[in-house]
Amino acid sequence: MCGIVGYIGDRKILPIIIDGLKRLEYRGYDSAGVALVGNDSYFIKTKGRISLLEEKINNSYIDGNYFVGIGQTRWATHGEPSDLNAHPHIDCNGEIFVVHNGIIENYYEIKKDLIERGHRFLSETDTEVVPHLIEEYYEGDILKAVLKAVNKLRGSFALAILSKKERDKIIAVRKESPLIVGIGKNENFLASDIPALLPHTKNIVILKDGEIALITKDEIKIFDMQGNQIGIEKMEINWNLEQSEKKGYKHFMLKEIMEEGEVLKEVIRGRVKDEKIELNEIKDKDFLRRVENIYIIACGTAYHAGLIGNYILTDLLNIPVKTEVASEFRYENPNLSKNSLVILVSQSGETADTIASLRVAKKLGAKTLGVVNVNGSTIFRESDEVLQIFAGPEIAVASTKAYVAQILTLLLFSVYIGKIRGDVDEDFEKFIVGEIKRVSEFSEILLDKKDEYLEIAKEIKDLDDIFYIGRLLDYPTALEGALKLKEISYIHAEGYPAGELKHGPLALIEEKVPTFAISTDERVFEKIVSNIKEVKARNGKVYSIVRDDFKGIIKESDRSVIIPKTHIYLSPILSVIPLQLIAYFTADLKGLDVDKPRNLAKSVTVE
Ligand code: F6R
């Protein structure tokens, strides 16, 4: 949530900041602003998208020699989206500029105190206390003033700070919310996410929790919250610029779905050899033998992938497995011990609730395994073990390619731990590896059926309510199909275990309320036929996402999308593809901003 960028160097600053903001617009897009400092200062902000900010800039007078700049694209927490609430925020004298991502929990007390001391506030935001606190503490050294100020703050914050009095530096502070410093030659960068840095550098320093960076043109110094200088750990980004661009697609979401076949190959690269699965990244293999219970923790789409992992692990191992949404788990009293394994599934690796759950698990002595896309993210760094999903940059707010990569990674892990514990034999491993190797090819067949999805999208785009049903492993797919549709097309959609329809929701079925029935498991194929009949008897239309040999379902459905036959553990990877594309085409036909749905933002770094 909220994208932050900063630049210090000899190039023209404004285009670099604006380009960076555009690359981070998926993090929030209700208002935007920039501040530049040099011989003079330039400060502009607006409610609305970055394109509006650009318009405002084009109509403004900007003529100065600037050395340093920061910008922000906002997802509102405190204070509605407005010109005044947009970032940057300033102190009383307009000399200190601050952009922020996160929430300052004790801002109200601080604000009250500062008002009593004569500070004048312009916005309703929590952020505005920061420049005023820095002003209060400033005695000729911006770093010292920032240190004093941030030690007064509670909550989560990534801050970028400029001062007119010290025009040769950016101060960046990280507490919980992510910030990355990009290392250039005679120039340096700051961003809350990698895509903003990709056009400029692959060498980065990921700030850790509680670190403050002093960034000049030629140098980066890192301090702890007490002001002690500490060492810096550089790393190289393994993503490239092309991966983070649209490559001719109308939207990032479509591009990312179309990449799924390749992503599935990436997930298994180096991990599936001959007829075996080897996860060499797992350091403590002995622990896998001792595991007594497993929790899978995640949010949203990643949670649905977790439900699939849950099913497979339960099926293969003889130990309890439970999947929970992170925002619940973090406040529960889970049954964890030193022989518990807690798997955190997260595309971004920065989701606040999932990070909090990871820390709860560690505190209770459990072993943690991050299933993460972004290398160097908080969950990536703080988990005891990590399996990267290798989906590449995911820019669209709606998660798609990361989802299929998460499922496949969880499947690899499930078979691997099963093998280590003696629950999976060589024959099954050999068989499932064969199926895994074919899944990318099968996904391409489904990615090619765009015309079929477009036809369905045309039929549903003006409807208000849609149900998605499935049983066993098709149930999480129903949940995910409904989530994809509702978040980008704003059509109310609900996923249900198919058997639950008659326990309430059937009351809503009528001609204008269709149902998507997902069916890929022969054990419950006939049950789904009955569920479809129940819907049809109430005049509800049925679209089925169905395995090619389930003729009974195809016969009962109004329209069917045929899924190639594979093992049930792999079918969720295939059956979600039509649902993702139907959601995409529906939103696009409605003329909606598919990549940036209303009220949402990618990477939920606040609670
Ligand atoms: C939905 C979506 C969200 C995320 C959720 C978790 O399309 O993108 O539901 O899946 O916010 O995000 P990560 O995986 O980054 O932890």
PDB file of N, CA, C and O and ligand atoms in Angstrom, residues 299-302 345-349 351 354 397-399 406 480 483-484 487 602-604, ligand 1:
ATOM      1  N   CYS A 299      -3.288 -14.736   3.275  1.00  0.00           N
ATOM      2  CA  CYS A 299      -4.462 -13.870   3.077  1.00  0.00           C
ATOM      3  C   CYS A 299      -4.937 -13.983   1.631  1.00  0.00           C
ATOM      4  O   CYS A 299      -4.128 -14.187   0.724  1.00  0.00           O
ATOM      5  N   GLY A 300      -6.225 -13.770   1.430  1.00  0.00           N
ATOM      6  CA  GLY A 300      -6.789 -13.620   0.081  1.00  0.00           C
ATOM      7  C   GLY A 300      -6.489 -14.801  -0.820  1.00  0.00           C
ATOM      8  O   GLY A 300      -6.696 -15.974  -0.470  1.00  0.00           O
ATOM      9  N   THR A 301      -5.993 -14.477  -1.994  1.00  0.00           N
ATOM     10  CA  THR A 301      -5.687 -15.502  -2.993  1.00  0.00           C
ATOM     11  C   THR A 301      -4.666 -16.506  -2.464  1.00  0.00           C
ATOM     12  O   THR A 301      -4.782 -17.720  -2.686  1.00  0.00           O
ATOM     13  N   ALA A 302      -3.670 -16.003  -1.739  1.00  0.00           N
ATOM     14  CA  ALA A 302      -2.640 -16.895  -1.189  1.00  0.00           C
ATOM     15  C   ALA A 302      -3.272 -17.873  -0.194  1.00  0.00           C
ATOM     16  O   ALA A 302      -2.835 -19.027  -0.068  1.00  0.00           O
ATOM     17  N   VAL A 345       2.260 -18.285   3.225  1.00  0.00           N
ATOM     18  CA  VAL A 345       2.202 -18.155   1.759  1.00  0.00           C
ATOM     19  C   VAL A 345       1.937 -16.686   1.436  1.00  0.00           C
ATOM     20  O   VAL A 345       0.950 -16.109   1.912  1.00  0.00           O
ATOM     21  N   SER A 346       2.813 -16.082   0.647  1.00  0.00           N
ATOM     22  CA  SER A 346       2.619 -14.661   0.323  1.00  0.00           C
ATOM     23  C   SER A 346       3.361 -14.309  -0.959  1.00  0.00           C
ATOM     24  O   SER A 346       4.557 -14.560  -1.063  1.00  0.00           O
ATOM     25  N   GLN A 347       2.645 -13.727  -1.911  1.00  0.00           N
ATOM     26  CA  GLN A 347       3.299 -13.261  -3.130  1.00  0.00           C
ATOM     27  C   GLN A 347       4.324 -12.194  -2.780  1.00  0.00           C
ATOM     28  O   GLN A 347       5.494 -12.315  -3.088  1.00  0.00           O
ATOM     29  N   SER A 348       3.859 -11.150  -2.116  1.00  0.00           N
ATOM     30  CA  SER A 348       4.718  -9.987  -1.862  1.00  0.00           C
ATOM     31  C   SER A 348       5.744 -10.249  -0.772  1.00  0.00           C
ATOM     32  O   SER A 348       6.817  -9.650  -0.766  1.00  0.00           O
ATOM     33  N   GLY A 349       5.392 -11.097   0.166  1.00  0.00           N
ATOM     34  CA  GLY A 349       6.259 -11.295   1.336  1.00  0.00           C
ATOM     35  C   GLY A 349       6.193 -10.105   2.283  1.00  0.00           C
ATOM     36  O   GLY A 349       6.976 -10.006   3.222  1.00  0.00           O
ATOM     37  N   THR A 351       2.897  -8.747   3.360  1.00  0.00           N
ATOM     38  CA  THR A 351       1.541  -8.571   3.885  1.00  0.00           C
ATOM     39  C   THR A 351       1.595  -8.521   5.414  1.00  0.00           C
ATOM     40  O   THR A 351       2.098  -9.446   6.064  1.00  0.00           O
ATOM     41  N   THR A 354       0.325 -11.427   7.564  1.00  0.00           N
ATOM     42  CA  THR A 354       1.093 -12.672   7.382  1.00  0.00           C
ATOM     43  C   THR A 354       2.456 -12.542   8.088  1.00  0.00           C
ATOM     44  O   THR A 354       2.941 -13.492   8.709  1.00  0.00           O
ATOM     45  N   VAL A 397      -3.153  -5.728  -9.508  1.00  0.00           N
ATOM     46  CA  VAL A 397      -3.575  -5.891  -8.114  1.00  0.00           C
ATOM     47  C   VAL A 397      -4.128  -7.304  -7.889  1.00  0.00           C
ATOM     48  O   VAL A 397      -3.832  -7.944  -6.884  1.00  0.00           O
ATOM     49  N   ALA A 398      -4.909  -7.801  -8.837  1.00  0.00           N
ATOM     50  CA  ALA A 398      -5.449  -9.158  -8.687  1.00  0.00           C
ATOM     51  C   ALA A 398      -4.344 -10.180  -8.946  1.00  0.00           C
ATOM     52  O   ALA A 398      -3.724 -10.192 -10.003  1.00  0.00           O
ATOM     53  N   SER A 399      -4.136 -11.034  -7.982  1.00  0.00           N
ATOM     54  CA  SER A 399      -3.053 -12.020  -8.085  1.00  0.00           C
ATOM     55  C   SER A 399      -3.493 -13.200  -8.971  1.00  0.00           C
ATOM     56  O   SER A 399      -4.570 -13.759  -8.769  1.00  0.00           O
ATOM     57  N   GLN A 406       2.076 -20.710  -6.473  1.00  0.00           N
ATOM     58  CA  GLN A 406       1.979 -21.107  -5.052  1.00  0.00           C
ATOM     59  C   GLN A 406       1.453 -22.531  -4.938  1.00  0.00           C
ATOM     60  O   GLN A 406       1.980 -23.341  -4.163  1.00  0.00           O
ATOM     61  N   GLU A 480     -11.661 -18.914  -5.211  1.00  0.00           N
ATOM     62  CA  GLU A 480     -10.746 -18.048  -5.945  1.00  0.00           C
ATOM     63  C   GLU A 480     -11.426 -17.447  -7.187  1.00  0.00           C
ATOM     64  O   GLU A 480     -11.226 -16.282  -7.509  1.00  0.00           O
ATOM     65  N   LEU A 483     -13.577 -14.687  -5.939  1.00  0.00           N
ATOM     66  CA  LEU A 483     -12.763 -13.525  -5.517  1.00  0.00           C
ATOM     67  C   LEU A 483     -12.269 -12.744  -6.731  1.00  0.00           C
ATOM     68  O   LEU A 483     -12.354 -11.507  -6.766  1.00  0.00           O
ATOM     69  N   LYS A 484     -11.777 -13.470  -7.740  1.00  0.00           N
ATOM     70  CA  LYS A 484     -11.254 -12.773  -8.928  1.00  0.00           C
ATOM     71  C   LYS A 484     -12.340 -11.939  -9.566  1.00  0.00           C
ATOM     72  O   LYS A 484     -12.129 -10.792  -9.919  1.00  0.00           O
ATOM     73  N   GLU A 487     -13.471  -8.828  -7.263  1.00  0.00           N
ATOM     74  CA  GLU A 487     -12.528  -7.728  -7.007  1.00  0.00           C
ATOM     75  C   GLU A 487     -12.277  -6.860  -8.233  1.00  0.00           C
ATOM     76  O   GLU A 487     -11.968  -5.682  -8.086  1.00  0.00           O
ATOM     77  N   LYS A 602      -2.204  -3.369  -4.122  1.00  0.00           N
ATOM     78  CA  LYS A 602      -1.414  -4.592  -3.976  1.00  0.00           C
ATOM     79  C   LYS A 602      -0.511  -4.467  -2.752  1.00  0.00           C
ATOM     80  O   LYS A 602      -0.125  -3.370  -2.388  1.00  0.00           O
ATOM     81  N   SER A 603      -0.178  -5.592  -2.167  1.00  0.00           N
ATOM     82  CA  SER A 603       0.756  -5.624  -1.059  1.00  0.00           C
ATOM     83  C   SER A 603       0.175  -4.875   0.147  1.00  0.00           C
ATOM     84  O   SER A 603       0.406  -3.678   0.334  1.00  0.00           O
ATOM     85  N   VAL A 604      -0.600  -5.592   0.939  1.00  0.00           N
ATOM     86  CA  VAL A 604      -1.342  -4.954   2.026  1.00  0.00           C
ATOM     87  C   VAL A 604      -0.438  -4.843   3.254  1.00  0.00           C
ATOM     88  O   VAL A 604      -0.429  -5.710   4.129  1.00  0.00           O
TER      89      VAL A 604
HETATM   90  C1  F6R B   1      -6.428 -11.012  -4.676  1.00  0.00           C
HETATM   91  C2  F6R B   1      -5.183 -10.618  -4.069  1.00  0.00           C
HETATM   92  C3  F6R B   1      -5.089 -10.577  -2.591  1.00  0.00           C
HETATM   93  C4  F6R B   1      -3.728 -11.137  -2.132  1.00  0.00           C
HETATM   94  C5  F6R B   1      -3.572 -10.952  -0.615  1.00  0.00           C
HETATM   95  C6  F6R B   1      -2.278 -11.542  -0.106  1.00  0.00           C
HETATM   96  O1  F6R B   1      -6.328 -11.061  -6.058  1.00  0.00           O
HETATM   97  O2  F6R B   1      -4.246 -10.295  -4.740  1.00  0.00           O
HETATM   98  O3  F6R B   1      -6.135 -11.275  -2.002  1.00  0.00           O
HETATM   99  O4  F6R B   1      -3.637 -12.469  -2.498  1.00  0.00           O
HETATM  100  O5  F6R B   1      -3.609  -9.588  -0.313  1.00  0.00           O
HETATM  101  O6  F6R B   1      -1.167 -10.933  -0.674  1.00  0.00           O
HETATM  102  P1  F6R B   1       0.262 -11.595  -0.607  1.00  0.00           P
HETATM  103  O7  F6R B   1       0.209 -12.853  -1.385  1.00  0.00           O
HETATM  104  O8  F6R B   1       1.188 -10.577  -1.212  1.00  0.00           O
HETATM  105  O9  F6R B   1       0.541 -11.849   0.839  1.00  0.00           O
END
